[in-house]
Amino acid sequence: MPTIVVAGAGPGLGRSTAHRYGREGYQVVLVSRRAEPLEAITAELRDAGIATHPLSADLSDPDRMAGAGCSRRRPPR
């Protein structure tokens, strides 16, 4: 199953993007600094039968991302 990561999973563009790709068969990884919108969007997607994985993290802080199980990778050359 293909996966999409939606960073900034808030009530606007992030939510719309998550729903669109979820309907197209992607599993959705949601990343947001704030728990409330993350929980609400996760519930919406799961109610629609979309595989969803929420992650509360601040993408601007590499140390916190590493602690959340994310790794920074170099782009291919």
PDB file of C-alpha atoms in Angstrom:
ATOM      1  CA  MET A   1       0.000   0.000   0.000  1.00  0.00           C
ATOM      2  CA  PRO A   2       1.465   3.397  -0.917  1.00  0.00           C
ATOM      3  CA  THR A   3       1.999   5.893   1.886  1.00  0.00           C
ATOM      4  CA  ILE A   4       1.762   9.662   2.024  1.00  0.00           C
ATOM      5  CA  VAL A   5       3.045  11.861   4.838  1.00  0.00           C
ATOM      6  CA  VAL A   6       0.936  14.957   5.421  1.00  0.00           C
ATOM      7  CA  ALA A   7       2.966  17.490   7.386  1.00  0.00           C
ATOM      8  CA  GLY A   8       0.999  20.269   8.993  1.00  0.00           C
ATOM      9  CA  ALA A   9      -2.128  18.157   9.283  1.00  0.00           C
ATOM     10  CA  GLY A  10      -4.461  20.967  10.276  1.00  0.00           C
ATOM     11  CA  PRO A  11      -8.081  21.696   9.445  1.00  0.00           C
ATOM     12  CA  GLY A  12      -7.396  23.229   6.012  1.00  0.00           C
ATOM     13  CA  LEU A  13      -5.135  22.004   3.238  1.00  0.00           C
ATOM     14  CA  GLY A  14      -3.620  19.176   5.298  1.00  0.00           C
ATOM     15  CA  ARG A  15      -7.041  17.717   6.054  1.00  0.00           C
ATOM     16  CA  SER A  16      -8.143  17.933   2.425  1.00  0.00           C
ATOM     17  CA  THR A  17      -4.916  16.338   1.208  1.00  0.00           C
ATOM     18  CA  ALA A  18      -5.215  13.489   3.707  1.00  0.00           C
ATOM     19  CA  HIS A  19      -8.795  12.727   2.668  1.00  0.00           C
ATOM     20  CA  ARG A  20      -8.024  12.874  -1.039  1.00  0.00           C
ATOM     21  CA  TYR A  21      -5.066  10.503  -0.939  1.00  0.00           C
ATOM     22  CA  GLY A  22      -6.782   8.248   1.578  1.00  0.00           C
ATOM     23  CA  ARG A  23      -9.724   7.809  -0.809  1.00  0.00           C
ATOM     24  CA  GLU A  24      -7.233   6.907  -3.545  1.00  0.00           C
ATOM     25  CA  GLY A  25      -5.889   4.000  -1.483  1.00  0.00           C
ATOM     26  CA  TYR A  26      -2.929   5.545   0.316  1.00  0.00           C
ATOM     27  CA  GLN A  27      -2.255   4.984   3.979  1.00  0.00           C
ATOM     28  CA  VAL A  28      -1.860   8.388   5.570  1.00  0.00           C
ATOM     29  CA  VAL A  29       0.747   9.478   8.104  1.00  0.00           C
ATOM     30  CA  LEU A  30      -0.406  12.707   9.727  1.00  0.00           C
ATOM     31  CA  VAL A  31       2.147  15.018  11.359  1.00  0.00           C
ATOM     32  CA  SER A  32       1.080  17.978  13.465  1.00  0.00           C
ATOM     33  CA  ARG A  33       2.429  19.967  16.395  1.00  0.00           C
ATOM     34  CA  ARG A  34      -1.028  20.298  17.901  1.00  0.00           C
ATOM     35  CA  ALA A  35      -2.883  17.272  19.254  1.00  0.00           C
ATOM     36  CA  GLU A  36      -6.471  18.499  18.817  1.00  0.00           C
ATOM     37  CA  PRO A  37      -6.599  18.800  15.016  1.00  0.00           C
ATOM     38  CA  LEU A  38      -4.483  15.659  14.701  1.00  0.00           C
ATOM     39  CA  GLU A  39      -6.959  13.629  16.760  1.00  0.00           C
ATOM     40  CA  ALA A  40      -9.971  15.016  14.896  1.00  0.00           C
ATOM     41  CA  ILE A  41      -8.574  14.332  11.423  1.00  0.00           C
ATOM     42  CA  THR A  42      -7.355  10.873  12.483  1.00  0.00           C
ATOM     43  CA  ALA A  43     -10.875  10.005  13.660  1.00  0.00           C
ATOM     44  CA  GLU A  44     -12.433  11.277  10.408  1.00  0.00           C
ATOM     45  CA  LEU A  45     -10.069   9.236   8.267  1.00  0.00           C
ATOM     46  CA  ARG A  46     -10.449   6.072  10.319  1.00  0.00           C
ATOM     47  CA  ASP A  47     -14.244   6.422  10.240  1.00  0.00           C
ATOM     48  CA  ALA A  48     -13.921   6.526   6.433  1.00  0.00           C
ATOM     49  CA  GLY A  49     -11.919   3.269   6.502  1.00  0.00           C
ATOM     50  CA  ILE A  50      -8.581   4.925   5.710  1.00  0.00           C
ATOM     51  CA  ALA A  51      -5.405   3.526   7.292  1.00  0.00           C
ATOM     52  CA  THR A  52      -4.096   6.431   9.341  1.00  0.00           C
ATOM     53  CA  HIS A  53      -1.050   6.893  11.558  1.00  0.00           C
ATOM     54  CA  PRO A  54      -0.920  10.115  13.629  1.00  0.00           C
ATOM     55  CA  LEU A  55       2.383  11.598  14.782  1.00  0.00           C
ATOM     56  CA  SER A  56       2.532  14.617  17.068  1.00  0.00           C
ATOM     57  CA  ALA A  57       5.852  16.307  16.331  1.00  0.00           C
ATOM     58  CA  ASP A  58       7.471  19.619  15.465  1.00  0.00           C
ATOM     59  CA  LEU A  59       9.160  19.277  12.072  1.00  0.00           C
ATOM     60  CA  SER A  60      11.325  22.322  12.716  1.00  0.00           C
ATOM     61  CA  ASP A  61      13.188  20.522  15.536  1.00  0.00           C
ATOM     62  CA  PRO A  62      15.330  17.602  14.220  1.00  0.00           C
ATOM     63  CA  ASP A  63      16.041  16.307  17.736  1.00  0.00           C
ATOM     64  CA  ARG A  64      12.348  15.989  18.535  1.00  0.00           C
ATOM     65  CA  MET A  65      11.694  14.326  15.182  1.00  0.00           C
ATOM     66  CA  ALA A  66      14.380  11.721  15.921  1.00  0.00           C
ATOM     67  CA  GLY A  67      12.730  11.079  19.275  1.00  0.00           C
ATOM     68  CA  ALA A  68       9.423  10.539  17.492  1.00  0.00           C
ATOM     69  CA  GLY A  69      10.939   7.765  15.386  1.00  0.00           C
ATOM     70  CA  CYS A  70      11.725   9.783  12.267  1.00  0.00           C
ATOM     71  CA  SER A  71      15.088   9.930  10.605  1.00  0.00           C
ATOM     72  CA  ARG A  72      16.623  12.581   8.425  1.00  0.00           C
ATOM     73  CA  ARG A  73      17.922  11.232   5.138  1.00  0.00           C
ATOM     74  CA  ARG A  74      20.144  12.785   2.568  1.00  0.00           C
ATOM     75  CA  PRO A  75      18.609  13.299  -0.850  1.00  0.00           C
ATOM     76  CA  PRO A  76      19.841  10.918  -3.551  1.00  0.00           C
ATOM     77  CA  ARG A  77      22.698  12.140  -5.716  1.00  0.00           C
TER      78      ARG A  77
END
